Short mmCIF file of C-alpha atoms and ligand atoms in Angstrom, two decimals:
data_model
loop_
_atom_site.label_atom_id
_atom_site.label_comp_id
_atom_site.label_asym_id
_atom_site.label_seq_id
_atom_site.Cartn_x
_atom_site.Cartn_y
_atom_site.Cartn_z
CA MET A 713 1.31 -12.72 -25.75
CA LYS A 714 2.59 -9.61 -26.31
CA THR A 715 5.04 -8.07 -23.83
CA ASN A 716 2.86 -5.55 -21.23
CA LEU A 717 5.68 -2.71 -20.79
CA LEU A 718 3.86 -1.89 -17.88
CA ASP A 719 5.39 -4.69 -15.98
CA PHE A 720 9.47 -3.06 -16.27
CA ASP A 721 11.12 -0.46 -13.83
CA LEU A 722 13.98 0.95 -16.22
CA ALA A 723 16.72 -1.59 -16.05
CA GLY A 724 14.55 -4.90 -17.16
CA LEU A 725 12.64 -1.82 -19.59
CA THR A 726 16.15 -1.76 -21.45
CA ALA A 727 16.84 -5.56 -21.31
CA TYR A 728 14.45 -5.48 -23.29
CA PHE A 729 15.35 -2.65 -25.59
CA ALA A 730 18.47 -4.34 -25.63
CA GLN A 731 16.94 -6.75 -26.51
CA ILE A 732 14.64 -6.47 -29.35
CA GLY A 733 18.15 -4.43 -31.05
CA GLU A 734 17.17 -1.18 -29.68
CA LYS A 735 19.46 1.37 -27.48
CA PRO A 736 19.21 2.28 -23.83
CA PHE A 737 17.62 5.70 -24.52
CA ARG A 738 14.71 4.56 -26.40
CA ALA A 739 13.33 2.75 -22.17
CA LYS A 740 13.77 6.18 -20.79
CA GLN A 741 11.76 6.94 -23.42
CA VAL A 742 9.42 5.50 -23.48
CA MET A 743 9.15 4.65 -19.61
CA ARG A 744 8.36 8.62 -19.61
CA TRP A 745 5.52 7.93 -22.38
CA MET A 746 4.11 5.16 -19.94
CA HIS A 747 4.31 6.93 -17.04
CA HIS A 748 5.53 9.98 -16.77
CA PHE A 749 2.09 11.13 -19.98
CA GLY A 750 -0.04 8.54 -18.64
CA ILE A 751 0.55 7.65 -22.43
CA ALA A 752 -0.43 3.75 -23.69
CA ASP A 753 -0.49 4.11 -27.24
CA PHE A 754 2.70 3.27 -28.87
CA ASP A 755 0.90 6.23 -32.21
CA GLU A 756 1.26 8.16 -28.81
CA MET A 757 5.00 8.39 -28.37
CA THR A 758 5.42 11.21 -31.07
CA ASP A 759 9.56 11.27 -30.41
CA ILE A 760 9.93 7.34 -31.49
CA ALA A 761 10.82 7.22 -34.14
CA LYS A 762 8.00 5.37 -37.06
CA SER A 763 9.67 2.18 -37.90
CA LEU A 764 9.84 1.05 -34.40
CA ARG A 765 6.06 2.48 -32.96
CA GLU A 766 5.55 -0.17 -35.30
CA LYS A 767 7.62 -3.14 -34.46
CA LEU A 768 6.98 -2.30 -30.93
CA LYS A 769 3.24 -2.35 -31.95
CA ALA A 770 3.58 -6.38 -33.21
CA GLN A 771 5.25 -7.02 -30.09
CA ALA A 772 5.28 -5.09 -26.89
CA GLY A 773 1.64 -3.53 -25.31
CA VAL A 774 1.20 -1.02 -22.78
CA ALA A 775 -1.54 -3.39 -20.87
CA VAL A 776 -3.20 -1.51 -18.17
CA PRO A 777 -5.68 -3.12 -15.04
CA ARG A 778 -10.00 -1.78 -17.32
CA GLU A 779 -11.64 0.76 -15.00
CA LEU A 780 -14.78 -1.02 -13.76
CA ILE A 781 -15.86 2.01 -11.81
CA GLY A 782 -14.53 4.93 -10.31
CA GLN A 783 -15.85 6.89 -7.46
CA ILE A 784 -16.33 10.17 -5.69
CA SER A 785 -16.82 11.04 -1.73
CA GLU A 786 -17.88 14.07 -0.60
CA ASP A 787 -14.57 14.71 1.11
CA GLY A 788 -12.92 14.61 -1.76
CA THR A 789 -11.62 10.31 -0.91
CA ARG A 790 -11.56 8.75 -4.03
CA LYS A 791 -12.16 5.25 -4.89
CA TRP A 792 -11.20 2.95 -8.23
CA LEU A 793 -12.30 -0.66 -8.68
CA LEU A 794 -9.64 -2.39 -10.82
CA ASP A 795 -10.53 -5.42 -13.17
CA VAL A 796 -7.65 -7.99 -12.67
CA GLY A 797 -10.10 -10.95 -14.79
CA THR A 798 -11.16 -13.13 -13.52
CA GLY A 799 -14.31 -12.00 -12.17
CA ASN A 800 -12.08 -9.91 -8.88
CA GLY A 801 -11.60 -6.16 -9.23
CA ILE A 802 -8.70 -4.75 -6.29
CA GLU A 803 -9.66 -1.11 -4.56
CA THR A 804 -6.99 1.88 -5.55
CA VAL A 805 -8.49 4.45 -3.04
CA PHE A 806 -6.93 8.52 -3.05
CA ILE A 807 -7.19 10.73 0.88
CA PRO A 808 -6.69 13.89 -0.24
CA GLU A 809 -5.33 15.56 2.98
CA ASP A 810 -3.78 19.77 3.02
CA ASP A 811 -0.62 18.92 2.76
CA ARG A 812 0.14 15.12 1.08
CA GLY A 813 -2.62 12.75 -1.17
CA THR A 814 -2.26 9.87 -0.38
CA LEU A 815 -2.66 7.06 -2.53
CA CYS A 816 -3.07 2.99 -1.14
CA ILE A 817 -2.55 0.50 -2.93
CA SER A 818 -3.45 -3.36 -3.42
CA SER A 819 -0.14 -6.56 -4.07
CA GLN A 820 -2.96 -9.49 -3.91
CA VAL A 821 -5.45 -10.57 -4.85
CA GLY A 822 -6.62 -11.64 -1.30
CA CYS A 823 -4.56 -12.99 1.19
CA ALA A 824 -3.45 -16.16 2.37
CA LEU A 825 -2.22 -14.50 5.91
CA GLU A 826 -5.11 -15.01 7.68
CA CYS A 827 -5.49 -12.13 10.70
CA THR A 828 -8.77 -12.49 12.53
CA PHE A 829 -9.56 -9.11 12.06
CA CYS A 830 -9.52 -8.82 8.51
CA SER A 831 -11.85 -9.13 5.45
CA THR A 832 -8.81 -9.51 3.07
CA GLY A 833 -6.75 -12.37 4.99
CA ARG A 834 -11.09 -14.31 5.54
CA GLN A 835 -10.89 -14.62 1.78
CA GLY A 836 -8.23 -16.57 1.05
CA PHE A 837 -5.63 -16.08 -1.15
CA ASN A 838 -6.75 -15.55 -5.39
CA ARG A 839 -3.32 -14.63 -6.41
CA ASN A 840 -0.12 -12.60 -6.82
CA LEU A 841 -0.57 -9.36 -9.10
CA SER A 842 1.90 -8.07 -11.75
CA VAL A 843 3.32 -5.40 -11.63
CA ALA A 844 2.04 -4.05 -14.66
CA GLU A 845 -1.47 -4.31 -12.38
CA ILE A 846 0.24 -3.32 -9.00
CA VAL A 847 1.41 0.24 -10.60
CA GLY A 848 -1.29 0.66 -12.85
CA GLN A 849 -3.68 1.65 -9.95
CA LEU A 850 -0.72 4.70 -9.63
CA TRP A 851 -1.42 4.48 -13.34
CA TRP A 852 -4.49 5.68 -13.45
CA ALA A 853 -5.50 7.46 -9.98
CA ASN A 854 -2.69 9.58 -12.16
CA LYS A 855 -4.42 9.65 -14.76
CA SER A 856 -7.44 10.50 -13.28
CA LEU A 857 -6.88 13.36 -10.55
CA GLY A 858 -4.74 14.42 -13.16
CA ARG A 859 -2.58 18.14 -12.44
CA ASP A 860 -3.28 20.62 -9.48
CA PRO A 861 -2.60 24.38 -10.76
CA LYS A 862 1.01 24.58 -10.58
CA GLY A 863 1.64 21.45 -12.50
CA ASP A 864 2.00 18.83 -9.41
CA ARG A 865 1.09 15.72 -9.41
CA ILE A 866 -2.03 15.68 -7.16
CA ILE A 867 -0.51 12.52 -5.20
CA SER A 868 2.18 12.47 -3.63
CA ASN A 869 2.69 9.68 -1.21
CA VAL A 870 1.61 5.42 -1.65
CA VAL A 871 1.23 3.25 1.28
CA MET A 872 1.33 -0.13 0.47
CA MET A 873 -1.52 -0.92 1.81
CA GLY A 874 -5.00 -1.81 0.14
CA MET A 875 -5.57 -5.90 -0.09
CA GLY A 876 -2.16 -8.84 0.40
CA GLU A 877 1.03 -8.33 2.39
CA PRO A 878 3.18 -7.06 -0.78
CA LEU A 879 6.43 -9.27 1.22
CA ALA A 880 4.83 -12.19 0.09
CA ASN A 881 5.09 -10.38 -3.86
CA PHE A 882 8.44 -10.08 -3.12
CA ASP A 883 9.69 -9.26 -6.39
CA ASN A 884 6.81 -7.68 -8.10
CA VAL A 885 6.51 -5.48 -5.67
CA VAL A 886 9.91 -4.10 -5.51
CA THR A 887 10.21 -3.73 -9.19
CA ALA A 888 6.60 -1.89 -8.86
CA LEU A 889 8.33 0.36 -6.09
CA ASN A 890 11.42 1.40 -9.10
CA ILE A 891 9.32 1.95 -11.36
CA MET A 892 7.52 4.33 -8.22
CA LEU A 893 10.84 6.12 -7.63
CA ASP A 894 11.70 6.26 -10.58
CA ASP A 895 12.87 9.73 -11.81
CA HIS A 896 11.88 8.70 -15.25
CA ALA A 897 8.44 7.93 -13.80
CA TYR A 898 6.42 9.00 -11.50
CA GLY A 899 9.37 9.67 -8.86
CA LEU A 900 8.43 9.95 -5.78
CA SER A 901 10.47 10.55 -2.44
CA ARG A 902 11.38 7.22 -0.71
CA ARG A 903 10.18 8.70 2.61
CA ARG A 904 6.46 8.81 1.25
CA VAL A 905 6.64 5.45 -0.04
CA THR A 906 5.04 3.39 2.29
CA LEU A 907 5.23 -0.51 2.51
CA SER A 908 3.04 -2.27 5.31
CA THR A 909 3.93 -5.44 6.01
CA SER A 910 2.16 -7.84 8.51
CA GLY A 911 6.17 -9.08 9.59
CA LEU A 912 8.06 -11.44 7.14
CA VAL A 913 11.10 -10.45 9.01
CA PRO A 914 13.38 -12.40 6.68
CA ALA A 915 11.37 -10.76 2.86
CA MET A 916 11.77 -7.82 5.45
CA ASP A 917 15.94 -7.50 4.46
CA ARG A 918 15.31 -8.51 1.36
CA LEU A 919 14.00 -5.10 1.15
CA ARG A 920 16.07 -3.55 3.26
CA GLU A 921 19.70 -4.45 0.86
CA ALA A 922 16.14 -3.62 -2.59
CA CYS A 923 14.22 -1.00 -2.86
CA PRO A 924 14.99 0.22 1.39
CA VAL A 925 11.18 2.24 1.61
CA ALA A 926 9.26 3.54 4.46
CA LEU A 927 8.21 1.19 6.31
CA ALA A 928 4.98 0.17 9.11
CA VAL A 929 4.31 -3.19 10.13
CA SER A 930 0.82 -4.18 11.41
CA LEU A 931 1.28 -4.72 15.44
CA HIS A 932 -1.61 -5.08 17.17
CA ALA A 933 -0.19 -7.08 19.46
CA PRO A 934 2.13 -7.02 22.69
CA ASN A 935 2.77 -10.24 23.59
CA ASP A 936 3.49 -13.29 21.44
CA ALA A 937 0.20 -14.85 23.06
CA LEU A 938 -2.58 -12.38 21.74
CA ARG A 939 -0.65 -12.03 18.32
CA ASP A 940 0.20 -15.97 17.51
CA GLU A 941 -3.89 -15.55 17.49
CA ILE A 942 -4.87 -12.47 15.61
CA VAL A 943 -2.22 -11.79 13.46
CA PRO A 944 -0.85 -16.05 13.13
CA ILE A 945 2.40 -15.62 10.73
CA ASN A 946 3.25 -14.51 14.30
CA LYS A 947 4.02 -17.83 14.70
CA LYS A 948 6.66 -17.34 12.45
CA TYR A 949 8.30 -15.13 13.38
CA PRO A 950 7.69 -13.40 16.69
CA LEU A 951 7.75 -10.25 18.31
CA LYS A 952 11.60 -10.40 19.83
CA ASP A 953 11.85 -11.30 15.71
CA LEU A 954 10.17 -9.14 14.97
CA MET A 955 11.68 -5.88 16.60
CA ALA A 956 15.17 -7.05 15.81
CA ALA A 957 14.26 -6.89 12.04
CA CYS A 958 12.38 -3.43 12.75
CA GLN A 959 15.84 -1.87 14.10
CA ARG A 960 17.92 -3.78 11.35
CA TYR A 961 15.28 -1.69 8.31
CA LEU A 962 16.45 1.31 10.37
CA GLU A 963 19.77 1.22 9.63
CA MET A 964 18.96 1.59 5.75
CA ALA A 965 15.55 2.77 5.74
CA PRO A 966 14.75 6.46 4.24
CA ARG A 967 13.43 7.34 7.31
CA ASP A 968 14.66 7.13 10.84
CA PHE A 969 10.91 6.00 12.11
CA VAL A 970 9.21 2.70 11.68
CA THR A 971 4.97 3.03 12.56
CA PHE A 972 3.67 0.43 14.28
CA GLU A 973 -0.22 -0.51 13.05
CA TYR A 974 -2.10 -1.33 15.97
CA VAL A 975 -5.91 -1.84 15.93
CA MET A 976 -8.15 -1.37 17.85
CA LEU A 977 -10.08 -4.71 18.67
CA ASP A 978 -12.33 -3.98 21.99
CA GLY A 979 -11.80 -5.78 25.33
CA VAL A 980 -8.87 -8.11 22.73
CA ASN A 981 -5.82 -5.61 22.31
CA ASP A 982 -6.79 -2.53 23.91
CA SER A 983 -6.24 -2.44 27.53
CA LEU A 984 -3.57 -0.38 30.16
CA GLU A 985 -1.84 -3.06 30.13
CA HIS A 986 -2.09 -3.86 27.01
CA ALA A 987 -0.55 -0.05 25.96
CA ARG A 988 2.27 -0.33 29.02
CA GLN A 989 3.59 -4.10 27.19
CA LEU A 990 3.54 -2.29 23.58
CA ILE A 991 5.46 0.20 25.74
CA ALA A 992 7.87 -2.01 27.32
CA LEU A 993 7.76 -4.49 23.65
CA THR A 994 8.75 -1.22 21.58
CA GLN A 995 11.57 0.67 23.90
CA ASP A 996 14.46 -0.14 21.92
CA VAL A 997 12.65 0.80 17.82
CA PRO A 998 12.71 4.51 17.34
CA CYS A 999 8.78 4.96 16.32
CA LYS A 1000 5.20 6.07 15.51
CA PHE A 1001 1.79 4.47 16.37
CA ASN A 1002 -0.67 4.31 13.97
CA LEU A 1003 -3.66 3.02 16.34
CA ILE A 1004 -6.91 2.46 13.67
CA PRO A 1005 -10.60 1.72 14.91
CA PHE A 1006 -11.78 -1.44 13.57
CA ASN A 1007 -13.78 -1.77 11.13
CA PRO A 1008 -16.80 -3.92 10.96
CA PHE A 1009 -17.77 -6.37 8.23
CA PRO A 1010 -20.45 -9.35 8.71
CA ASN A 1011 -19.54 -12.29 11.18
CA SER A 1012 -16.40 -11.12 12.34
CA GLY A 1013 -16.67 -11.63 15.93
CA TYR A 1014 -14.95 -8.35 16.51
CA GLN A 1015 -16.98 -5.03 17.82
CA ARG A 1016 -13.67 -1.67 17.57
CA SER A 1017 -12.65 -0.38 20.73
CA SER A 1018 -14.67 2.84 22.13
CA ASN A 1019 -13.81 6.12 21.88
CA ASP A 1020 -12.53 6.36 25.25
CA ASN A 1021 -10.57 3.33 25.62
CA ILE A 1022 -9.17 4.65 22.29
CA ARG A 1023 -8.11 7.99 23.94
CA ARG A 1024 -6.62 6.42 27.10
CA PHE A 1025 -4.55 4.27 25.16
CA ARG A 1026 -3.63 6.54 23.47
CA ASP A 1027 -2.55 8.93 26.15
CA THR A 1028 -1.16 6.36 27.98
CA LEU A 1029 1.76 5.48 24.90
CA ILE A 1030 1.99 9.56 24.20
CA GLU A 1031 2.93 10.07 28.44
CA ALA A 1032 5.89 7.83 27.48
CA SER A 1033 7.51 10.18 25.01
CA TYR A 1034 5.18 8.16 21.91
CA ILE A 1035 3.94 9.54 18.48
CA VAL A 1036 0.49 8.83 18.03
CA THR A 1037 -2.17 9.84 14.97
CA THR A 1038 -5.55 7.49 15.44
CA ARG A 1039 -7.08 6.82 12.49
CA LYS A 1040 -10.52 8.11 12.50
CA THR A 1041 -13.63 7.00 10.47
CA ARG A 1042 -16.25 8.96 10.42
CA GLY A 1043 -20.52 8.21 10.52
CA ASP A 1044 -21.38 4.84 9.92
CA ASP A 1045 -20.68 4.90 5.36
CA ILE A 1046 -17.45 4.78 5.97
CA ASP A 1047 -15.41 2.38 5.87
CA ALA A 1048 -11.98 2.92 3.59
CA ALA A 1049 -9.77 2.00 5.94
CA CYS A 1050 -6.96 0.41 3.65
CA GLY A 1051 -6.51 -3.47 4.74
CA GLN A 1052 -9.92 -4.81 4.85
CA LEU A 1053 -11.02 -3.56 1.07
CA ALA A 1054 -12.32 -7.25 -0.62
CA GLY A 1055 -12.00 -8.93 -4.03
CA GLN A 1056 -15.22 -8.84 -5.32
CA VAL A 1057 -16.64 -7.12 -8.23
CA GLN A 1058 -20.59 -8.01 -7.54
CA ASP A 1059 -19.67 -7.06 -4.04
CA LYS A 1060 -17.54 -3.78 -4.31
CA THR A 1061 -20.23 -2.58 -7.25
CA LYS A 1062 -22.97 -2.85 -3.82
CA ARG A 1063 -20.84 -0.81 -1.77
CA GLN A 1064 -21.87 2.63 -0.76
CA VAL A 1065 -18.59 5.46 -1.13
CA ARG A 1066 -17.35 5.53 1.55
CA ARG A 1067 -14.90 7.42 3.14
CA LEU A 1068 -11.65 7.83 5.79
CA VAL A 1069 -9.65 10.76 7.56
CA GLU A 1070 -6.84 10.23 9.79
CA ILE A 1071 -6.19 12.63 12.40
CA LYS A 1072 -3.40 13.84 14.59
CA PRO A 1073 -3.80 13.94 18.17
N1 SAH B 1462 -0.94 -7.34 4.55
C1 SAH B 1462 0.05 -5.25 4.90
C2 SAH B 1462 -0.95 -4.47 4.47
C3 SAH B 1462 -2.06 -4.59 4.11
S1 SAH B 1462 -3.16 -4.15 5.50
C4 SAH B 1462 -0.54 -5.42 6.72
O1 SAH B 1462 -0.95 -6.38 7.62
O2 SAH B 1462 0.70 -5.08 6.93
C5 SAH B 1462 -2.66 -2.90 5.98
C6 SAH B 1462 -3.31 -2.56 7.40
O3 SAH B 1462 -5.14 -3.36 7.86
C7 SAH B 1462 -2.48 -3.22 8.59
O4 SAH B 1462 -2.25 -3.31 10.12
C8 SAH B 1462 -4.16 -4.48 8.79
O5 SAH B 1462 -4.19 -4.77 9.80
C9 SAH B 1462 -5.01 -3.32 8.47
N2 SAH B 1462 -6.06 -3.84 9.06
C10 SAH B 1462 -6.65 -4.59 7.96
N3 SAH B 1462 -8.48 -5.39 8.78
C11 SAH B 1462 -8.85 -4.23 9.73
C12 SAH B 1462 -9.31 -4.49 9.98
N4 SAH B 1462 -11.57 -4.94 9.46
N5 SAH B 1462 -10.10 -3.26 10.92
C13 SAH B 1462 -8.98 -2.53 10.13
N6 SAH B 1462 -8.01 -2.14 10.02
C14 SAH B 1462 -7.35 -3.33 9.27
FE1 SF4 B 1463 -3.10 -10.14 5.00
FE2 SF4 B 1463 -2.40 -7.74 5.55
FE3 SF4 B 1463 -5.27 -9.10 5.98
FE4 SF4 B 1463 -3.37 -9.87 7.68
S1 SF4 B 1463 -4.15 -8.27 7.62
S2 SF4 B 1463 -4.45 -11.16 6.63
S3 SF4 B 1463 -1.42 -9.57 6.59
S4 SF4 B 1463 -4.37 -8.09 4.34
#
């Protein structure tokens, strides 16, 4: 099988070129062609000698996942369904905002962690995505979005909040992050790349050393009894350990706060007592809150909290001096929130285009 050069970050690509008897600067050149210019055909890499192009063609390729469908909604939100083989598709979502363009990327097909309110979790775990499949989502999105009139890229931010638990696919995710941050590739700022985790404590410590990027933690409950129930990984890494891991992470992080995500589930975790417990729990962790109204899916067994409850919950946090954003979905056809993306090709093609809008209170 041919080596897929999209699987390498610069260190890996340099090692590959050394192995085939080529100089390190070739790795930088090819990196730029693949990621900076979005070129997948060696013949278009014009400053590479023909003999090297032939050598590469014989043993390597630039294999991006196949695009199955690209969709665009009225408000500019875009989605791509990419083929990752064996009948599975993964979704990538682009959310344009006034001051930034954010791409939401998947890291696994399915997820093993079984959070009870998450449709990806309900599907179970299929497999990890390769580096090429993770970074291929950014490759595709950049290619289809093009550049703005100033020549800048449209995508300024990446969030690892699609399907899967990124820290459970650690090595591939870190290599993909390296590529996103590399000036020869996408050159994204560390502060503008956010990894969301349900709280795999040892892997959070490893990420801090390997590739510290902005961190979001899916909290969803203010005490262990409730979190054990809805985010079962909590039984392994309870809240006390998770809060300590957040504090350790912040020592190296590019941002000076953690974003806590909190899905608003009617009658489950949305009372004012829960908000007060949350304040006590997080008092020693510099943080912001992102409240996510639950996005329903068939047979979930949960309801979204009422707007009044969400507002009261938010206000309680704001009164305690927290910065809170509420991710707001509009209308019935809207449910593109990252984190509840499903993977089956058949399901996806039948779905409507959905919109996601984030508002600041
Ligand atoms: N596995 C990682 C990242 C993917 S999920 C994590 O759990 O953090 C991205 C976010 O969407 C998480 O906060 C997740 O809990 C949330 N989410 C999952 N299902 C949801 C649903 N049905 N409605 C709203 N948010 C959901
Ligand atoms: Fe996995 Fe995140 Fe869904 Fe939990 S919320 S099942 S960790 S994708």
